[in-house]
Amino acid sequence: MINLPDRREAWLSIALMVFSTTLFMLGSMTVSHIAIKQILAKEAREQAESFRTYLIASTDALNDFLAGKPPTTRTTSFLANTPRVGSLYRYKLYSADGQARFVSDELDFGAVTYGMLELPGKKGTAWTEQSEPLIETRFAGKLDGPEVFSAVYLPLVIGDALAGTLVAFIDQTDTRSHHSDQIREVCLKIGGLSALVFVFPLLAVLWQVRLRRQADQRIAHMARFDSLTGLMNRAEFSVRIEQLFASDEAFAVHLVDLDKFKEVNDFRGHGVGDLLLREVATRLKAVTGGIAHVARLGGDEFAILHAIRGASSLDPGIIASDIVEQLGQHFYLDGYDVQIGGSVGTALSMTDGATIEDLLRAADTALYAAKNSGRSRAVAFLPAMNEARLARLALETHLRDSVARKAFNLHFQPIYFASSGHLEGFEALLRLSWPDGKPIAPIEFIPIAEDMGLIEDIGQWVIKEACAAACQWPGHMKVSVNISALQFRNGNLPELVSTLVSEAGLAKDRLCIELTEGILMENSEKVISQLRAIRSQGVTIALDDFGTGYSSLSYLSCFPLDRLKIDKSLTHDLATPASKAREIAKAIIGLGHVLNLAVTVEGVETLEQHAILQQLGCDHVQGYLMGRPMPVIDVAAVIARDLAKRMNAACAIFERAAAAE
Ligand code: C2E
Ligand code: CA
Ligand code: CA
C-alpha cells in the first residue's frame, strides 16, 4: 500500500490523478478525431479514384472537351446522365490550365462560370500528372450540402499527359457517424480502463487515509488509556491529579492493590489473569458510580481519584470499604471460581500531602499498612504510618541482604508420638535476626519475602539445610519443612525436592512437606500434579494449620495428603469447658483416620491438653510442652534423651519378659 505522510499529500495525489485521468480522456478524443479524419480521407480517395477510372472509361475525347472543345455525344450522354454515383454527389472538371469545364449538378457544358481551380493548401505549387490526390474533409457542410463531406482533387491523365483535374465531392455523413460510433465505443472502453487504472488506486489511497486516521486515533488513545481494561493509564492519571491539585479542589486518592493476583496468573494462566483485571476494572467503576477517575497504574495496581466536596463528591471512607468488599467477592472467570481480595490505601489532598509526590507517597504508605495488617483491608493514611513504612523498607533491605549472605537460620521443633511419647522427628522453622541479634518473627518477614519474590530462593535453602541436618539423626526420624504457595509457581518443585534430598543423602521417606490450605484452594492442576509427583517419590505431605480458614473437607479427599496438622488455635481452647474445641478436635481426628491420614496436633502447651489429645487418639503432638523450636546444636540432646527413653522402655519390656519366665 502507498504510505502517505499526511492528508494534504493524499489530496494532492487525488487531484493529480483526476488531472491525469482528464488529460488521458482528452488525448484519446483527439487521437480518435485524427483517426476518423484519416479513415474518411482514405475512403473518399478510393471512391474518387474509382470514379476517375469510370469517367475516363465512359467518355470519348475527354482531353479535347477539357481543352475547350465541345463534348462528343458519348461524353455528353455520360455527363448528363451521371450527376452522382453512390456517395459521390457532385464533381467538377477543370482543364489542364485550371479553367472550370463542367460541374455535375449544373450540367452546364463548357460555360466558364465557376472560375479557376484552387487547390487546397497548394497555392503556387505545380499540379502535374504525377501529383498525389489532394483531399479536404469538412465536418460542417453548407446548408444545402451534406453534413460531412470530402473534396478529392485528382489529376486527369489521358495518354500520359495531364488533361485536367477532377474534383470529386463525397458525402461521408453516414460513414462518419458509423465510425464515430465505433470510436465512441473504443473511447468508452478506454475510459473504463482508465477507471481501472486510476480510480481504483484512488479509492485505495482514500481507504489508506481513512485507516491511517483511525490508527492515529488509536495510538492517541493508547497513549492515555490502558488497552486491557480501558481505564486511564499512569500517564493520564498523572495529568488528572495535576489538574485537580492545581484547581485547589479537595479530593481523595485511593491506591488499590490486588492481594493474590500473582497466584491467579501463575496457577490459572495469563488469560484468566487478564479477565480478572478487566472484571476488577468493571467493579471499581461501578463502586465509584462513574463520577471518579479510575486508573490502572500497571500490573495489579489501580488508583482512584474523586472529589470530596461539592455536587459530584464521594465519601472516601465508604468508597474505600466498598472497594474492599467488592474485590473480596468471588470472580467467575472462564469457568473458574477465583477469590482474591484487595487492599486500599487512602490519602486526602487537604491533609496528607503538600505536593503531589507527598500525597501519593501517603496513599502508598497507607496501602502498605493495609497489606501489613493482613490484607483485604482499607486503611486511611496517618502520619505515624511513615514510621511503619520506613520499618518495612528497612526489613526489605535486610531481607535482600540476608538472602545474598545466606544469613538465615533454621530452628527445629520436636514432634512426638502421642501414645508412646517417643520422638517422631522435627519441624524445621525459619529464623532471621536483625544485625543486633533481635529476632524477626517468620510471620512478619515471610509474606514480605513472598512479595519481593525471594521466597523461592529461601525455600530452596530451607529444604537443603533441613535435609542436611536430618542426615545426622537416627534413620527413623523425619524432618518437616514448610512450603509457600509461590514455590509451586515454576512447576519444578518435584525435581527440585528430588535433587536437594538426594544431594543431602537423605532417604526420601524421611522428608515431610507442610502446605497450608491457601495452596490447595487454588485447586489447580499445576499444584495437584506437582504434589502427586512429590508424593510418588516417597515424600510425605501434610496439610498445615487445619481448623483455621475454610478447613474444607473436600481438600482432604481430593488432594494427595498423608497428614493433617490441627492448628494451635484449636488446641488452645481444648481444655476450656465452654468451648466446642474438644468436640471439633475429636471430629477432625476421627475424620482424618477414616481418610487414612495421620493427625498431628500443634501448640500443645499444657499437660491437660496433652492428656485430652491422648484420649482423643491423635497420632502426634507438637508444642512448647514437649519442646520449643531450638537451634540444630540442641537437637542432639533431645534425640539422646529420646534414645535413652526408648532404651529404658526396651529394657523394661525385656525385664518384664525375664520376670515372667
Ligand atoms: P507453622 O508452620 O504453623 O509453625 C508452627 C508455629 O507455631 C511456629 O511459629 C512455632 O514456633 C509455633 N509454635 C510451636 N509450638 C507452639 C506452642 O505450643 N504455642 C504457640 N503459641 N506457638 C507454638 P514460627 O516459628 O513463628 O512460625 C510461624 C509460621 O511461619 C509457621 O507456622 C509457618 O507458617 C511459617 N514458617 C516458618 N518457617 C517457614 C519456612 O521455612 N518456610 C515457610 N514458607 N514458612 C515458614
Ligand atoms: Ca508448619
Ligand atoms: Ca501450623
XYZ file of C-alpha atoms and ligand atoms in Angstrom:
709
model
C 0.000 0.000 0.000
C 1.075 3.582 -0.579
C 2.246 5.237 2.579
C 1.464 8.916 2.738
C 2.825 11.206 5.401
C -0.355 13.247 5.788
C -3.793 14.070 4.464
C -2.612 17.132 2.474
C -0.374 14.891 0.426
C -3.254 12.468 -0.084
C -5.453 15.232 -1.501
C -2.615 16.350 -3.786
C -2.358 12.822 -5.128
C -6.091 12.676 -5.698
C -6.024 15.991 -7.647
C -3.110 14.704 -9.709
C -4.981 11.539 -10.536
C -8.121 13.445 -11.563
C -5.977 15.718 -13.751
C -4.154 12.850 -15.397
C -7.411 10.945 -15.987
C -8.929 14.033 -17.696
C -5.796 14.510 -19.775
C -5.935 10.897 -20.760
C -9.568 11.201 -21.873
C -8.907 14.402 -23.876
C -5.905 12.776 -25.522
C -7.892 9.740 -26.538
C -10.642 12.003 -28.002
C -8.090 13.949 -30.102
C -6.499 10.747 -31.323
C -9.945 9.412 -32.271
C -10.713 12.634 -34.219
C -7.488 12.333 -36.199
C -8.164 8.652 -36.810
C -11.647 9.427 -38.192
C -10.247 12.073 -40.483
C -7.728 9.632 -41.896
C -10.321 6.917 -42.404
C -12.642 9.352 -44.212
C -9.817 10.634 -46.426
C -8.818 7.105 -47.387
C -12.360 6.106 -48.257
C -13.001 9.345 -50.191
C -9.808 8.869 -52.206
C -10.734 5.278 -53.086
C -14.185 6.339 -54.285
C -12.851 9.336 -56.207
C -10.153 7.232 -57.887
C -12.626 4.578 -58.963
C -14.930 7.319 -60.311
C -11.973 8.801 -62.253
C -11.352 5.391 -63.845
C -15.048 5.057 -64.574
C -15.185 8.601 -66.058
C -12.213 8.101 -68.362
C -13.525 4.730 -69.489
C -17.070 6.007 -70.116
C -16.219 9.163 -72.171
C -14.614 9.990 -75.552
C -12.048 12.639 -76.234
C -12.306 13.893 -72.698
C -8.975 15.696 -73.125
C -10.408 17.660 -76.059
C -13.511 18.596 -74.068
C -11.327 19.685 -71.166
C -9.112 21.624 -73.526
C -12.183 23.639 -74.605
C -13.773 21.694 -77.496
C -17.429 20.684 -77.371
C -18.036 17.221 -75.872
C -18.727 14.199 -78.032
C -22.179 12.632 -77.952
C -20.968 9.803 -75.727
C -19.269 12.217 -73.337
C -22.340 14.447 -73.235
C -24.569 11.450 -72.578
C -22.339 10.262 -69.767
C -22.021 13.648 -68.145
C -25.729 14.362 -68.476
C -26.778 11.000 -67.051
C -24.234 10.727 -64.299
C -24.646 13.740 -61.999
C -23.832 11.499 -58.980
C -22.656 7.972 -58.219
C -23.338 6.480 -54.766
C -21.977 8.820 -52.130
C -20.214 10.916 -54.813
C -22.859 13.609 -55.012
C -21.058 16.163 -57.163
C -17.960 16.548 -59.285
C -16.188 19.268 -61.221
C -13.898 19.021 -64.207
C -11.156 21.542 -64.917
C -8.871 21.972 -67.879
C -5.127 21.418 -67.521
C -4.648 25.165 -67.050
C -7.268 25.270 -64.316
C -10.371 26.558 -66.172
C -13.661 25.119 -64.879
C -15.221 22.987 -67.614
C -18.033 21.131 -66.000
C -19.932 20.986 -62.714
C -22.117 17.879 -62.395
C -25.104 19.419 -60.656
C -25.106 22.428 -63.012
C -24.983 20.388 -66.246
C -23.611 23.477 -67.856
C -21.288 22.216 -70.556
C -18.458 24.470 -71.447
C -19.599 27.605 -69.662
C -16.704 29.068 -67.762
C -18.741 30.356 -64.882
C -17.018 28.695 -61.963
C -13.679 30.344 -62.079
C -10.286 28.788 -61.744
C -9.161 25.674 -59.957
C -7.947 26.367 -56.443
C -6.009 23.515 -54.925
C -6.391 23.328 -51.133
C -3.167 24.340 -49.336
C -1.224 24.109 -52.621
C -1.178 27.675 -53.824
C 1.665 28.275 -56.182
C 2.837 24.635 -56.334
C 2.919 22.640 -59.536
C -0.014 20.355 -60.322
C 1.223 17.654 -62.649
C 0.216 14.238 -63.880
C 2.308 12.708 -61.054
C 0.649 14.731 -58.300
C -0.841 12.793 -55.441
C -4.570 13.359 -54.893
C -5.453 16.198 -52.502
C -8.281 15.628 -50.009
C -10.142 18.206 -47.993
C -12.640 16.917 -45.432
C -15.255 19.233 -43.924
C -17.346 18.413 -40.885
C -19.851 21.232 -41.137
C -21.091 21.373 -44.654
C -23.152 24.107 -46.278
C -26.879 24.212 -45.637
C -27.800 22.588 -48.985
C -24.963 20.025 -48.869
C -24.189 17.006 -46.707
C -23.089 17.470 -43.106
C -19.762 15.746 -43.613
C -18.037 15.543 -46.968
C -14.595 15.275 -48.577
C -13.481 17.087 -51.731
C -10.887 14.946 -53.575
C -8.650 16.667 -56.180
C -7.303 14.184 -58.747
C -5.200 14.832 -61.833
C -6.869 13.506 -65.023
C -4.141 11.858 -67.071
C -5.062 10.829 -70.610
C -2.354 9.477 -72.868
C 0.387 10.202 -70.350
C -0.426 13.907 -70.346
C -2.239 15.995 -67.749
C -5.590 16.629 -69.389
C -7.240 18.363 -66.458
C -8.414 17.944 -62.885
C -11.309 16.052 -61.364
C -12.716 17.379 -58.076
C -14.993 14.726 -56.563
C -17.268 15.548 -53.650
C -18.000 12.504 -51.471
C -20.851 12.581 -48.939
C -19.399 10.953 -45.777
C -22.104 11.828 -43.276
C -23.122 8.186 -42.774
C -19.567 6.878 -42.860
C -18.528 9.428 -40.234
C -21.413 8.539 -37.913
C -20.683 4.816 -38.343
C -17.000 5.311 -37.453
C -17.877 7.754 -34.657
C -19.996 5.042 -33.021
C -17.092 2.660 -33.199
C -14.666 5.245 -31.867
C -17.092 6.209 -29.082
C -17.217 2.563 -28.093
C -13.436 2.435 -28.057
C -13.363 5.667 -26.028
C -15.796 4.189 -23.519
C -13.616 1.119 -23.177
C -10.560 3.307 -22.736
C -12.499 5.346 -20.151
C -13.404 2.155 -18.312
C -9.838 1.028 -18.466
C -8.591 4.334 -17.150
C -11.073 3.972 -14.304
C -9.467 0.657 -13.513
C -6.014 2.126 -13.809
C -6.662 5.358 -11.918
C -9.912 5.249 -9.968
C -9.184 2.085 -8.030
C -5.775 3.282 -6.872
C -7.548 6.496 -5.965
C -10.029 4.589 -3.820
C -7.112 2.684 -2.305
C -5.472 5.982 -1.385
C -8.680 7.228 0.230
C -9.005 3.960 2.154
C -5.384 4.271 3.241
C -6.008 7.799 4.516
C -9.010 6.569 6.463
C -7.094 3.663 8.006
C -4.269 5.988 8.881
C -6.591 8.396 10.628
C -8.125 5.535 12.627
C -4.637 4.273 13.545
C -3.654 7.788 14.664
C -6.739 7.930 16.854
C -5.956 4.509 18.295
C -2.358 5.463 19.055
C -3.521 8.673 20.719
C -5.973 6.626 22.818
C -3.358 4.013 23.703
C -1.012 6.736 24.926
C -3.596 7.708 27.526
C -5.597 4.567 28.257
C -4.829 1.005 29.258
C -5.565 -1.322 26.358
C -6.609 -4.269 28.556
C -9.102 -2.597 30.887
C -9.907 0.634 29.052
C -9.086 2.574 32.230
C -6.768 5.571 32.065
C -3.084 4.696 32.370
C -0.412 6.073 34.669
C 0.441 8.989 32.349
C -3.193 10.089 32.100
C -3.631 9.605 35.855
C -0.677 11.986 36.454
C -2.321 14.586 34.210
C -5.637 14.323 36.085
C -4.083 14.522 39.543
C -2.066 17.584 38.467
C -5.256 19.254 37.214
C -7.059 18.502 40.478
C -4.124 19.698 42.528
C -3.875 22.934 40.521
C -7.637 23.549 40.914
C -7.418 23.618 44.729
C -10.344 21.206 44.838
C -10.438 18.861 47.854
C -10.045 15.293 46.629
C -9.128 11.777 47.756
C -6.679 9.398 46.162
C -7.057 5.650 46.713
C -4.340 3.206 45.703
C -5.620 -0.332 45.232
C -3.506 -3.478 45.135
C -4.913 -6.948 44.439
C -3.949 -9.418 47.115
C -3.398 -12.632 45.212
C -3.119 -11.607 41.603
C 0.299 -13.228 41.158
C -1.058 -16.595 42.230
C -4.007 -16.354 39.800
C -1.631 -15.530 36.966
C 0.757 -18.329 37.912
C -1.761 -21.041 38.619
C -4.632 -20.193 36.247
C -2.644 -18.679 33.404
C -2.409 -15.194 31.962
C -5.722 -15.465 30.096
C -7.617 -15.775 33.379
C -5.343 -13.084 34.884
C -6.380 -10.692 32.101
C -10.073 -11.490 32.592
C -9.640 -10.833 36.301
C -8.080 -7.402 35.693
C -10.953 -6.477 33.361
C -13.546 -7.560 35.905
C -11.735 -5.642 38.662
C -11.837 -2.522 36.430
C -15.594 -3.003 35.956
C -16.177 -3.344 39.689
C -14.054 -0.289 40.520
C -16.024 1.814 38.032
C -19.290 0.514 39.454
C -18.238 1.302 43.037
C -17.451 4.920 42.125
C -20.647 5.356 40.139
C -18.848 6.827 37.131
C -18.006 10.117 38.887
C -14.404 9.275 39.782
C -11.236 8.888 37.737
C -10.270 5.216 37.780
C -6.813 4.266 36.507
C -4.698 1.164 36.127
C -1.183 2.149 37.064
C 0.349 -1.155 35.945
C 0.241 -4.872 36.851
C -2.389 -5.287 39.556
C -2.168 -1.703 40.841
C -5.133 0.611 40.428
C -5.827 4.170 41.542
C -8.963 6.227 42.052
C -9.335 9.999 42.308
C -12.533 11.700 43.372
C -13.795 14.971 44.757
C -14.828 15.034 48.406
C -16.782 18.267 48.378
C -19.443 19.640 46.078
C -22.165 18.131 43.954
C -20.238 15.215 42.467
C -18.355 14.262 45.623
C -17.983 10.847 47.244
C -17.180 9.771 50.793
C -13.613 8.401 50.765
C -14.210 6.045 53.713
C -17.284 4.481 52.094
C -15.587 4.199 48.695
C -12.500 2.515 50.209
C -14.512 -0.055 52.156
C -16.824 -0.692 49.172
C -13.776 -1.460 47.044
C -12.500 -3.977 49.595
C -15.950 -5.511 49.820
C -16.301 -5.780 46.041
C -12.831 -7.240 45.483
C -13.479 -9.783 48.235
C -16.432 -11.233 46.295
C -15.879 -14.296 44.121
C -14.899 -13.796 40.486
C -16.252 -16.312 37.992
C -13.771 -16.320 35.140
C -13.642 -18.719 32.241
C -15.254 -21.455 34.314
C -13.056 -20.842 37.370
C -14.226 -19.586 40.721
C -11.452 -17.187 41.758
C -11.171 -15.350 45.038
C -8.530 -12.707 45.570
C -9.284 -9.658 47.697
C -7.750 -6.231 47.502
C -6.076 -3.730 49.809
C -6.724 0.010 49.662
C -4.625 2.924 50.906
C -6.288 6.337 51.003
C -4.868 9.870 51.297
C -6.647 13.245 51.278
C -5.368 16.265 49.389
C -6.084 18.765 52.201
C -4.188 16.998 54.967
C -1.858 14.308 53.694
C 0.494 15.941 51.211
C 1.790 19.406 50.374
C 2.851 18.170 46.934
C 1.532 15.519 44.553
C 4.541 13.320 45.388
C 3.844 13.605 49.143
C 0.175 12.818 48.594
C 0.891 9.722 46.511
C 3.542 8.591 48.991
C 0.983 8.959 51.800
C -1.557 6.812 49.867
C 1.163 4.272 49.177
C 2.151 4.189 52.853
C -1.488 3.605 53.805
C -1.613 0.787 51.233
C 1.471 -0.816 52.770
C -0.179 -0.586 56.162
C -3.302 -2.248 54.756
C -1.275 -5.102 53.322
C 0.775 -5.480 56.501
C -2.259 -5.634 58.697
C -3.451 -8.783 56.995
C -4.552 -7.623 53.515
C -8.088 -7.189 52.150
C -8.354 -4.009 54.165
C -8.861 -0.308 53.606
C -6.546 1.970 55.534
C -6.503 5.772 55.573
C -3.147 7.470 55.919
C -1.941 8.556 59.377
C 1.340 10.412 59.927
C 2.525 7.629 62.284
C 2.474 5.251 59.322
C 5.549 6.835 57.885
C 7.481 5.055 60.630
C 5.914 1.728 59.725
C 6.758 2.388 56.109
C 10.363 3.115 56.980
C 10.438 -0.025 59.106
C 9.172 -2.063 56.173
C 11.760 -0.563 53.869
C 14.436 -1.444 56.426
C 13.116 -5.026 56.577
C 13.094 -5.298 52.778
C 16.702 -4.153 52.623
C 17.664 -6.557 55.385
C 15.879 -9.475 53.677
C 17.615 -8.839 50.365
C 20.918 -8.648 52.149
C 20.230 -11.800 54.207
C 19.394 -13.817 51.080
C 22.644 -12.669 49.485
C 24.643 -13.516 52.630
C 22.633 -16.674 53.457
C 22.142 -15.171 56.912
C 19.046 -17.244 57.721
C 18.922 -19.926 60.346
C 16.807 -22.999 60.964
C 15.344 -23.988 64.304
C 13.875 -27.432 64.884
C 10.805 -28.193 66.965
C 10.330 -31.798 68.087
C 7.213 -33.794 67.180
C 6.317 -36.792 69.370
C 4.111 -39.863 69.026
C 1.115 -39.090 71.231
C 0.700 -42.606 72.666
C 4.300 -43.740 73.234
C 5.829 -40.312 73.830
C 8.715 -41.240 71.517
C 10.325 -38.698 69.210
C 8.911 -38.846 65.675
C 11.026 -36.077 64.140
C 11.337 -32.295 63.909
C 9.696 -29.422 62.073
C 12.218 -27.015 60.569
C 11.269 -23.374 61.243
C 12.969 -20.442 59.593
C 14.709 -17.820 61.736
C 16.075 -14.370 60.919
C 17.514 -11.716 63.248
C 18.406 -8.057 62.924
C 22.125 -7.320 62.936
C 21.801 -6.546 66.692
C 20.547 -10.108 67.287
C 16.875 -9.194 67.821
C 14.749 -11.962 66.224
C 12.226 -11.181 63.459
C 9.101 -13.372 63.519
C 8.665 -15.528 60.375
C 5.036 -14.422 60.199
C 6.418 -10.883 59.732
C 9.180 -11.463 57.183
C 7.876 -14.426 55.136
C 4.952 -12.552 53.498
C 7.369 -9.740 52.614
C 9.865 -12.228 51.173
C 6.936 -13.611 49.118
C 6.036 -10.117 47.890
C 9.632 -9.462 46.984
C 9.933 -12.703 45.022
C 12.624 -14.024 47.384
C 10.713 -16.965 48.823
C 11.766 -19.466 46.156
C 15.457 -18.972 46.947
C 14.798 -19.030 50.680
C 12.565 -22.126 50.435
C 15.235 -23.967 48.492
C 17.804 -23.117 51.162
C 15.413 -24.389 53.889
C 14.964 -27.803 52.220
C 18.693 -28.178 51.717
C 19.584 -27.235 55.323
C 16.782 -29.309 56.861
C 17.833 -32.409 54.898
C 21.481 -31.888 55.802
C 20.537 -31.679 59.495
C 18.262 -34.738 59.331
C 21.105 -36.802 57.881
C 22.788 -36.556 61.278
C 19.767 -38.020 63.079
C 18.763 -41.667 63.528
C 17.282 -43.169 60.348
C 13.711 -43.451 61.689
C 13.339 -39.721 62.354
C 11.543 -37.413 59.927
C 12.054 -33.748 59.176
C 9.213 -31.412 58.128
C 9.613 -28.231 56.087
C 7.061 -25.521 55.341
C 6.409 -24.717 51.686
C 4.990 -21.452 50.364
C 2.411 -21.337 47.552
C 4.829 -19.434 45.348
C 7.229 -22.385 45.373
C 4.756 -24.216 43.106
C 4.874 -21.399 40.592
C 7.652 -22.629 38.310
C 6.280 -26.156 38.183
C 9.678 -27.656 39.001
C 9.203 -28.288 42.727
C 9.201 -32.125 42.385
C 12.551 -32.087 40.560
C 13.947 -29.551 42.993
C 12.894 -31.590 46.043
C 14.271 -34.768 44.497
C 17.626 -33.157 43.713
C 18.024 -31.444 47.082
C 17.111 -34.555 49.114
C 19.369 -36.796 47.005
C 22.271 -34.360 47.223
C 21.922 -34.293 51.015
C 21.927 -38.133 51.032
C 18.607 -38.366 52.905
C 16.067 -41.146 52.294
C 13.054 -39.509 50.596
C 10.546 -41.005 53.036
C 12.188 -39.082 55.864
C 11.078 -35.730 54.445
C 7.633 -34.267 55.049
C 6.442 -31.080 53.368
C 3.803 -28.929 55.055
C 1.369 -26.894 52.989
C -1.361 -24.505 54.018
C -4.918 -24.595 52.796
C -4.310 -21.487 50.693
C -2.179 -23.503 48.296
C -4.866 -26.147 47.861
C -7.562 -23.520 47.445
C -6.013 -22.740 44.083
C -7.239 -26.237 43.236
C -5.174 -26.052 40.115
C -3.934 -28.995 38.119
C -0.498 -27.432 38.354
C -0.406 -27.842 42.161
C -2.082 -31.250 42.228
C 0.244 -32.744 39.645
C 3.311 -31.446 41.473
C 2.024 -32.810 44.781
C 1.447 -36.219 43.182
C 4.944 -36.217 41.725
C 6.480 -35.267 45.069
C 4.463 -37.899 46.918
C 5.355 -40.591 44.404
C 8.982 -40.133 45.429
C 8.051 -41.268 48.962
C 7.977 -37.770 50.483
C 5.127 -37.267 52.992
C 2.650 -34.405 52.523
C 0.981 -32.690 55.483
C -1.861 -30.161 55.463
C -0.838 -27.484 57.983
C -2.980 -25.220 60.181
C -6.143 -27.307 59.713
C -9.046 -25.882 61.708
C -8.336 -22.297 60.701
C -9.521 -20.799 57.411
C -12.013 -22.855 55.438
C -10.991 -26.307 56.679
C -12.724 -27.656 53.658
C -13.376 -31.368 53.834
C -13.151 -31.625 50.073
C -9.401 -30.930 50.221
C -8.928 -33.974 52.395
C -10.358 -36.363 49.851
C -9.242 -34.607 46.638
C -5.595 -33.976 47.400
C -2.720 -36.416 47.774
C -2.166 -36.000 51.537
C -0.664 -38.140 54.308
C -1.126 -35.967 57.370
C -3.320 -33.356 58.967
C -1.909 -30.810 61.385
C -4.560 -29.340 63.672
C -3.863 -25.643 64.287
C -2.734 -24.371 67.657
C -5.735 -22.015 67.929
C -7.972 -25.070 68.367
C -5.508 -26.672 70.821
C -5.546 -23.517 72.913
C -9.246 -23.956 73.740
C -9.163 -27.728 74.181
C -9.392 -27.641 77.973
C -11.851 -24.728 78.097
C -15.125 -26.330 79.233
C -17.415 -23.824 77.461
C -15.704 -24.231 74.119
C -16.531 -26.806 71.468
C -12.814 -27.227 70.643
C -12.667 -30.708 72.123
C -15.592 -31.953 70.018
C -14.208 -30.351 66.914
C -10.736 -31.864 67.517
C -12.379 -35.252 68.100
C -14.303 -34.981 64.822
C -11.219 -33.924 62.855
C -9.113 -36.755 64.308
C -11.865 -39.274 63.529
C -12.252 -37.907 60.002
C -8.500 -37.971 59.425
C -8.320 -41.618 60.454
C -11.244 -42.552 58.227
C -9.380 -40.976 55.331
C -6.173 -42.767 56.317
C -4.451 -39.568 57.405
C -2.204 -39.341 60.460
C -3.217 -36.420 62.695
C -0.666 -34.147 64.397
C -1.812 -31.570 66.927
C 0.241 -28.366 67.201
C 0.528 -25.837 70.038
C 0.309 -28.293 72.925
C 1.307 -26.195 75.927
C -0.253 -27.935 78.950
C -0.399 -31.422 80.412
C -4.184 -31.159 80.403
C -4.273 -30.533 76.637
C -1.829 -33.405 76.176
C -3.989 -35.778 78.200
C -7.120 -34.844 76.237
C -5.324 -35.385 72.935
C -4.058 -38.802 74.027
C -7.583 -39.677 74.949
C -8.900 -38.445 71.554
C -6.393 -40.725 69.839
C -4.340 -38.211 67.839
C -1.126 -39.576 66.332
C 1.448 -36.884 67.042
C 1.805 -33.908 69.329
C 3.926 -30.783 68.933
C 4.182 -27.773 71.252
C 6.038 -25.850 73.898
C 5.104 -28.528 76.447
C 7.289 -31.079 74.690
C 9.843 -28.695 73.261
C 10.243 -25.259 71.726
C 11.896 -24.707 68.349
C 15.660 -24.969 69.023
C 18.944 -24.438 67.214
C 20.315 -27.514 65.457
C 23.027 -27.820 68.083
C 20.449 -28.579 70.799
C 18.705 -31.249 68.729
C 21.319 -33.878 69.604
C 20.440 -33.711 73.321
C 16.720 -34.173 72.579
C 17.483 -37.163 70.363
C 19.807 -38.623 73.014
C 17.063 -38.265 75.625
C 14.597 -39.977 73.325
C 17.009 -42.824 72.586
C 17.636 -43.269 76.312
C 13.857 -43.331 76.881
C 13.425 -45.931 74.141
C 16.271 -47.945 75.641
C 14.662 -47.806 79.097
C 11.345 -48.846 77.618
C 13.021 -51.729 75.800
C 14.835 -52.757 78.998
C 11.594 -52.642 80.971
C 9.934 -54.910 78.378
C 12.934 -57.199 78.495
C 12.926 -57.266 82.336
C 9.170 -57.929 82.429
C 9.614 -60.767 79.986
C 12.509 -62.174 82.037
C 10.490 -61.908 85.276
C 7.568 -63.684 83.630
C 9.856 -66.572 82.742
P 3.598 -23.110 61.418
O 4.053 -23.887 60.232
O 2.236 -23.348 61.891
O 4.648 -23.332 62.502
C 4.334 -23.504 63.822
C 4.449 -22.245 64.543
O 3.904 -22.403 65.841
C 5.906 -21.842 64.781
O 5.971 -20.454 64.779
C 6.163 -22.350 66.176
O 7.211 -21.646 66.837
C 4.845 -22.078 66.818
N 4.597 -22.952 67.945
C 5.002 -24.220 68.101
N 4.539 -24.728 69.282
C 3.810 -23.751 69.858
C 3.057 -23.654 71.054
O 2.972 -24.578 71.857
N 2.412 -22.490 71.291
C 2.499 -21.446 70.452
N 1.842 -20.346 70.759
N 3.199 -21.499 69.301
C 3.831 -22.643 69.005
P 7.047 -19.685 63.989
O 8.325 -20.401 64.036
O 6.963 -18.307 64.461
O 6.498 -19.797 62.535
C 5.370 -19.147 62.167
C 4.972 -19.550 60.811
O 5.920 -19.114 59.855
C 4.899 -21.035 60.588
O 3.714 -21.527 61.092
C 4.972 -21.154 59.125
O 3.716 -20.913 58.553
C 5.883 -20.021 58.791
N 7.210 -20.568 58.553
C 8.166 -20.901 59.436
N 9.234 -21.386 58.804
C 8.949 -21.378 57.491
C 9.642 -21.766 56.291
O 10.779 -22.287 56.331
N 9.017 -21.601 55.120
C 7.763 -21.096 55.053
N 7.218 -20.952 53.859
N 7.062 -20.727 56.116
C 7.663 -20.874 57.335
Ca 4.184 -25.926 59.781
Ca 0.906 -24.900 61.726
